[in-house]
Coordinates of C-alpha atoms in Angstrom, one line a residue:
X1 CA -31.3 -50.4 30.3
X2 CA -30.3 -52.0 27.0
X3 CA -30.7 -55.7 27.1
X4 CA -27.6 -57.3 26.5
X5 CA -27.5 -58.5 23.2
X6 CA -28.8 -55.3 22.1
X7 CA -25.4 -54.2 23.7
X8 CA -23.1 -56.9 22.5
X9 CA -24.1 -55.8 19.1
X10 CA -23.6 -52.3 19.1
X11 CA -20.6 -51.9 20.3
X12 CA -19.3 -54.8 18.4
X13 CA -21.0 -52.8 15.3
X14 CA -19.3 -49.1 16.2
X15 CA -15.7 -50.8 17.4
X16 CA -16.0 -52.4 14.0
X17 CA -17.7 -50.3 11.5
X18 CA -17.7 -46.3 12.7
X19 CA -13.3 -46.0 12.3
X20 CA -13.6 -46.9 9.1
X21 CA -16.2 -44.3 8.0
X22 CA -15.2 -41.5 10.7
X23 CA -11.5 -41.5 10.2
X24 CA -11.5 -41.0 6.2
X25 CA -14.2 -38.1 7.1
X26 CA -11.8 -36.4 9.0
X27 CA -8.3 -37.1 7.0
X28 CA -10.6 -34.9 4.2
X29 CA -11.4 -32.3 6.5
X30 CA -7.7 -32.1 8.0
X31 CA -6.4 -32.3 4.3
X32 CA -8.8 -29.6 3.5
X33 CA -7.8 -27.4 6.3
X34 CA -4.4 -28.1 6.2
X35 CA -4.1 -27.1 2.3
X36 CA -5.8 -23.6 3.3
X37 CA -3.5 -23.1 5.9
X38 CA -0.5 -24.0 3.4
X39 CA -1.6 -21.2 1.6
X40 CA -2.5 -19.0 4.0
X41 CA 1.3 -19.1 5.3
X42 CA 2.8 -19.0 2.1
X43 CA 5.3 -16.2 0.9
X44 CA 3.3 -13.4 -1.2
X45 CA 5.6 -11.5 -3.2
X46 CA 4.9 -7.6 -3.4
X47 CA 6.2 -7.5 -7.0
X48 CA 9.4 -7.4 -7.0
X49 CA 9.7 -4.6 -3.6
X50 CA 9.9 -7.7 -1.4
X51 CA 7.4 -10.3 0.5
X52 CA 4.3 -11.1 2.8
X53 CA 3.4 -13.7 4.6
X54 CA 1.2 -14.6 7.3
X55 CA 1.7 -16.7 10.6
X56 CA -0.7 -17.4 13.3
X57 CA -0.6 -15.6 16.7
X58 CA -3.2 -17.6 18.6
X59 CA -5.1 -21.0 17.6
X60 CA -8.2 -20.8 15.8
X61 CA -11.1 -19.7 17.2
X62 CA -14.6 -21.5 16.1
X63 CA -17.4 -20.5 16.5
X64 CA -21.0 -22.1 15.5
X65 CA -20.9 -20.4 11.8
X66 CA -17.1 -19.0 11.4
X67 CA -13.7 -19.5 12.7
X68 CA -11.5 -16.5 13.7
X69 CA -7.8 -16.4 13.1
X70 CA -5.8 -14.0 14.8
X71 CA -2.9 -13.6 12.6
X72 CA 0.2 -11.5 12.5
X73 CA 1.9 -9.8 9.1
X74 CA 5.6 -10.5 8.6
X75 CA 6.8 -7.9 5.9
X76 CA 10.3 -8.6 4.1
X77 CA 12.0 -5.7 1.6
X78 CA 13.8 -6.9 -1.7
X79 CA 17.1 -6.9 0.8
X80 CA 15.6 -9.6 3.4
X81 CA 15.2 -7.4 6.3
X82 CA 11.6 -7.3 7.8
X83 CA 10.0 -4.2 8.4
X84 CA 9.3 -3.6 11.5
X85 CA 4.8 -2.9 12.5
X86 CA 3.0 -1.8 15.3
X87 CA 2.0 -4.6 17.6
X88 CA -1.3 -2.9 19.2
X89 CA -4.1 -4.6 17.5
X90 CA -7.8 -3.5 17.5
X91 CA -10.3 -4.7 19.6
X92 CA -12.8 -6.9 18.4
X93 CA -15.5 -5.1 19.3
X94 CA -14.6 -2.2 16.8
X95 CA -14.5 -4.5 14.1
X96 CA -17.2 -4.7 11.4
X97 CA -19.9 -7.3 11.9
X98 CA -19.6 -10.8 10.5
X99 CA -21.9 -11.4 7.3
X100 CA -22.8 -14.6 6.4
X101 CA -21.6 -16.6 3.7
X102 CA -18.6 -14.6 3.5
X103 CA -14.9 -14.8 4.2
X104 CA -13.3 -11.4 5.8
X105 CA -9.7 -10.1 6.5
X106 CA -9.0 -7.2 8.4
X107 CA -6.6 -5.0 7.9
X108 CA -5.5 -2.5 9.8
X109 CA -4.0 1.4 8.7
X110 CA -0.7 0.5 10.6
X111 CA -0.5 -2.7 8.1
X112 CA -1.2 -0.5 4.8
X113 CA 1.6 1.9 5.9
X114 CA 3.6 -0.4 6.8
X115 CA 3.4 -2.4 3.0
X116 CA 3.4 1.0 0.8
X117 CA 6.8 1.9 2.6
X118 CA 8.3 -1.7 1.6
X119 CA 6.5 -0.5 -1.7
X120 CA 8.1 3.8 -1.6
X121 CA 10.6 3.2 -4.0
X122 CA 8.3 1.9 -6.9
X123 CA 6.7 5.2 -6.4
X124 CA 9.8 7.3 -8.1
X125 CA 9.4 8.9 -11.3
X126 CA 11.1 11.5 -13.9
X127 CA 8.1 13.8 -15.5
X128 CA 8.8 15.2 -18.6
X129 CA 7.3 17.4 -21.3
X130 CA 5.4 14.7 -23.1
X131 CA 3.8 13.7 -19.9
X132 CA 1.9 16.7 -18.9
X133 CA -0.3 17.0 -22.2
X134 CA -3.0 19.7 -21.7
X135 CA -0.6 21.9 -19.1
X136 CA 2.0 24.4 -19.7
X137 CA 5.0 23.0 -21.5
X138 CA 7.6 22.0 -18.9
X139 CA 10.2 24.2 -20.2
X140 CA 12.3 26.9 -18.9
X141 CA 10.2 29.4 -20.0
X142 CA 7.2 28.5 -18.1
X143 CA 9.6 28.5 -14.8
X144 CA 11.0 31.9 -15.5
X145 CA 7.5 33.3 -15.7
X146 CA 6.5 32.0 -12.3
X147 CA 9.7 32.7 -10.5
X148 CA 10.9 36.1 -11.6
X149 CA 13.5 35.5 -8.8
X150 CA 14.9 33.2 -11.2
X151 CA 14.4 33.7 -15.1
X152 CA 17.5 35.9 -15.3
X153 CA 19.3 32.8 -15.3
X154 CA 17.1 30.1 -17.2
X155 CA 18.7 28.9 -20.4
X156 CA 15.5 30.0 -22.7
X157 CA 12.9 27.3 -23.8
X158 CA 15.1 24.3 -22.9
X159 CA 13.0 21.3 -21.4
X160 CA 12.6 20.6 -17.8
X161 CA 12.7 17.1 -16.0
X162 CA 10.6 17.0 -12.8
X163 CA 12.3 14.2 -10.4
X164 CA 9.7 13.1 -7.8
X165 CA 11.2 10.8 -5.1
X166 CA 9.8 9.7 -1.8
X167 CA 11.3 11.3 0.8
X168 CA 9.5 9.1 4.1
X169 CA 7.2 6.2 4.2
X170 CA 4.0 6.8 2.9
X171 CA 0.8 7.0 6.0
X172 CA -2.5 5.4 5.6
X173 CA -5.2 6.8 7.8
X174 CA -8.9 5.2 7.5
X175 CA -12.1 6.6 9.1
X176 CA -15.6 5.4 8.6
X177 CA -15.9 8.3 5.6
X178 CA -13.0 8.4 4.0
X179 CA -9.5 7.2 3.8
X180 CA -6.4 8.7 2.6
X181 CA -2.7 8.5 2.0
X182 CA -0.6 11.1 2.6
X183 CA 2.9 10.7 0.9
X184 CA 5.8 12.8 1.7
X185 CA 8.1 13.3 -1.6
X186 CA 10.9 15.9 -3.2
X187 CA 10.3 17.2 -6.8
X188 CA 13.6 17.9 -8.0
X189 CA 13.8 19.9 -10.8
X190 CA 16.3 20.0 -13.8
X191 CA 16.8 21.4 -16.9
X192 CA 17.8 19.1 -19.7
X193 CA 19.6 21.4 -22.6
X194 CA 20.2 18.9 -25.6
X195 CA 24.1 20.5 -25.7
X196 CA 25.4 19.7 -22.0
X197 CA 24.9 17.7 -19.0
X198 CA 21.5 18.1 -17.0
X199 CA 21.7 20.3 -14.3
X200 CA 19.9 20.3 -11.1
X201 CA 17.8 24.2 -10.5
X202 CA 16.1 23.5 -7.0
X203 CA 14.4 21.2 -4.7
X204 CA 10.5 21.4 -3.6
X205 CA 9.2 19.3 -0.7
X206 CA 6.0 18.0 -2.1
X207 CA 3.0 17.0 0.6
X208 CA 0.3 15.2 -1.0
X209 CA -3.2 14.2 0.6
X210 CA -4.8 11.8 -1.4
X211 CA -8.1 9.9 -1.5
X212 CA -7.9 6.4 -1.1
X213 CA -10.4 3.9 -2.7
X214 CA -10.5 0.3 -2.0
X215 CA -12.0 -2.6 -4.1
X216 CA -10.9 -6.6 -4.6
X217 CA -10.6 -8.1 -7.6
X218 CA -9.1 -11.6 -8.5
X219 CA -8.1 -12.0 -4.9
X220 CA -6.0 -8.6 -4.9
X221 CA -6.7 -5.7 -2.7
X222 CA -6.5 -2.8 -4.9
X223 CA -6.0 1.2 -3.9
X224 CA -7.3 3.4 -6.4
X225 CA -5.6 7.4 -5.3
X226 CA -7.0 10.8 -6.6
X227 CA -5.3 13.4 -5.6
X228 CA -7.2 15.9 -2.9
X229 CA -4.3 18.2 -1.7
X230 CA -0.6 19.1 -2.2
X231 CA 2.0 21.7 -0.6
X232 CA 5.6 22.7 -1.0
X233 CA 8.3 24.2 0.6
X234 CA 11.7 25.8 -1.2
X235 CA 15.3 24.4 -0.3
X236 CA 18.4 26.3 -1.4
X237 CA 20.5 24.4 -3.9
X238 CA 23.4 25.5 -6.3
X239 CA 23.2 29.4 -7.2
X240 CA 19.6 30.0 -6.6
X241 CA 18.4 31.9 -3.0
X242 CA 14.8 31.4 -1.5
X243 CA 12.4 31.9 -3.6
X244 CA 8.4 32.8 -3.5
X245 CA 7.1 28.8 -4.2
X246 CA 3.5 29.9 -4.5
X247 CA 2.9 30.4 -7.9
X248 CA 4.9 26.7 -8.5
X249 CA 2.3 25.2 -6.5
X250 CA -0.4 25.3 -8.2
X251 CA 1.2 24.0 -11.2
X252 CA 2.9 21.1 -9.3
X253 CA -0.4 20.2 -8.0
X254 CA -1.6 20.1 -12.3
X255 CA 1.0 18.0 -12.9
X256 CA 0.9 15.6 -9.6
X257 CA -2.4 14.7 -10.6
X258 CA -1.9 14.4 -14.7
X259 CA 1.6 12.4 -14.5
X260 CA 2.4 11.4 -11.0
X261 CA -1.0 10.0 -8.9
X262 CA -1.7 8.0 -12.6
X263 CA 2.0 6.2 -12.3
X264 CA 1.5 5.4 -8.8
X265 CA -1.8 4.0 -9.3

C-alpha cells in the first residue's frame, strides 16, 4: 500500500543503516552472555579437597522475565577422579517460586552430599586436653571413672588424645523445616604418656545429627552445623573386652560439640 518511493527509501535506509546499529547491539549482548557463561563453566576449587564445575545439560530456556539453565555438577577429588551423583533431578514444579529481580541456584541434598564427601577428610581431627576447656580433663583418670571395666589398667592422670575420623561420606537431608547432616565418624582414643609411644585404648563409632544452617555471603554458600544428636557403639581393640559405652556418651557428645562441630564449621 506504500507508494513507491516511500518504499525505495526504506529499505534502502534499513539495508543501509539498521546492520550497523543492530549488529554491535548484539556482539555486546553475546559478549555479555558469553563472559557469564565463561564463568559459569569455569573450574571452582573446593580448597584444596578437589574441584567443581558446571556444564550445561539442555539449552537455555527463556522466558519473558528469566532464563532457566538446566545444569549438571561435575565433582573432581584432589586425585582427579570425579565423584560419581545421582542423576534423578527434581521436578520443576517442587521447586520454589521465581522472585523477581533475583538470580537463584538450586541445589539439590544429593549435590551437598555428594561435595561434603569430596570434602570428609578435611573433617579429621586430634582433640586434646587444651581443647575441651570447661569439661573434664581428658586424662586417664576421667576414663577410669566412667569405665570401671577399664581403670585397672589406665596409666594414672596421663593425657588422652581423642582421634575423630570419618568413617563414610557425610548425608545431607533438607525438608521444608529443617535440614541436617548426619556424619558417620570413629573416635579413637589414646593415651599419650610423655615417657613412651602413644598407645591406642579403644575405638567408638560416633553418629552425629546435626542442624544445618544455610546463608550466602560474598558469593559462597555457607553451612553453619550445631550439633542436635550423637551415639556410639564399642569395638574390641588390643587388651580391652566390651565394655558399657554409656556413660562415655555423654561426655563425647560435650566434647563433639566444644572441639569437633567448631573445627568442622
Amino acid at each position: 500500500m506504500r507508494p513507491k518511493v516511500v518504499s525505495k527509501f526504506l529499505d534502502g535506509t534499513l539495508q543501509k543503516v539498521l546492520p550497523g546499529l543492530l549488529c554491535p547491539a548484539v556482539d555486546a549482548v553475546l559478549n555479555l552472555v558469553n563472559a557469564k557463561f565463561t564463568t559459569l563453566t569455569s573450574e571452582i576449587p573446593l580448597g584444596t579437597a578437589g574441584t567443581l564445575q558446571y556444564a550445561l545439560l539442555n539449552p537455555p530456556v527463556t522466558n519473558e522475565t528469566f532464563v532457566e539453565l538446566d545444569l549438571k555438577t561435575i565433582l573432581h577429588q584432589k586425585e582427579g577422579k570425579e565423584v560419581d551423583l545421582p542423576t534423578d533431578q527434581p521436578s520443576l514444579g517442587s521447586l520454589p517460586p521465581k522472585r523477581d529481580a533475583a538470580t537463584q541456584l538450586i541445589l539439590s541434598a544429593n549435590f551437598l552430599t555428594a561435595e561434603l564427601s569430596v570434602l570428609q577428610a578435611s573433617f579429621n581431627l586430634n582433640i586434646s586436653n587444651n581443647m575441651v576447656l570447661g569439661l573434664p580433663p581428658l586424662v586417664t583418670t576421667m576414663l577410669g571413672a566412667l569405665i570401671p571395666e577399664i581403670s585397672r589398667v589406665l596409666p594414672p592422670s596421663q593425657p588422652v588424645v581423642i582421634e575423630v575420623q570419618e568413617a563414610k561420606a557425610p548425608v545431607v537431608t533438607i525438608t521444608r523445616e529443617k535440614s541436617f547432616v548426619q556424619l558417620f565418624s570413629t573416635a579413637e582414643f589414646w593415651v599419650s604418656p610423655s615417657d613412651s609411644a602413644p598407645e591406642s585404648l579403644f575405638v567408638l563409632d560416633v553418629h552425629s545429627n546435626l542442624e544445618a544452617q544455610f546463608a550466602v555471603a560474598e558469593d559462597k554458600l555457607r553451612l553453619s552445623l550445631a550439633l542436635q544428636s550423637g551415639c556410639g557403639a564399642t569395638g574390641i581393640l588390643h587388651h580391652f573386652s566390651v565394655f558399657q559405652e554409656l556413660p562415655l556418651k555423654g561426655v563425647l557428645a560435650d566434647i563433639i560439640h566444644e572441639a569437633y562441630v567448631p573445627s568442622i564449621n
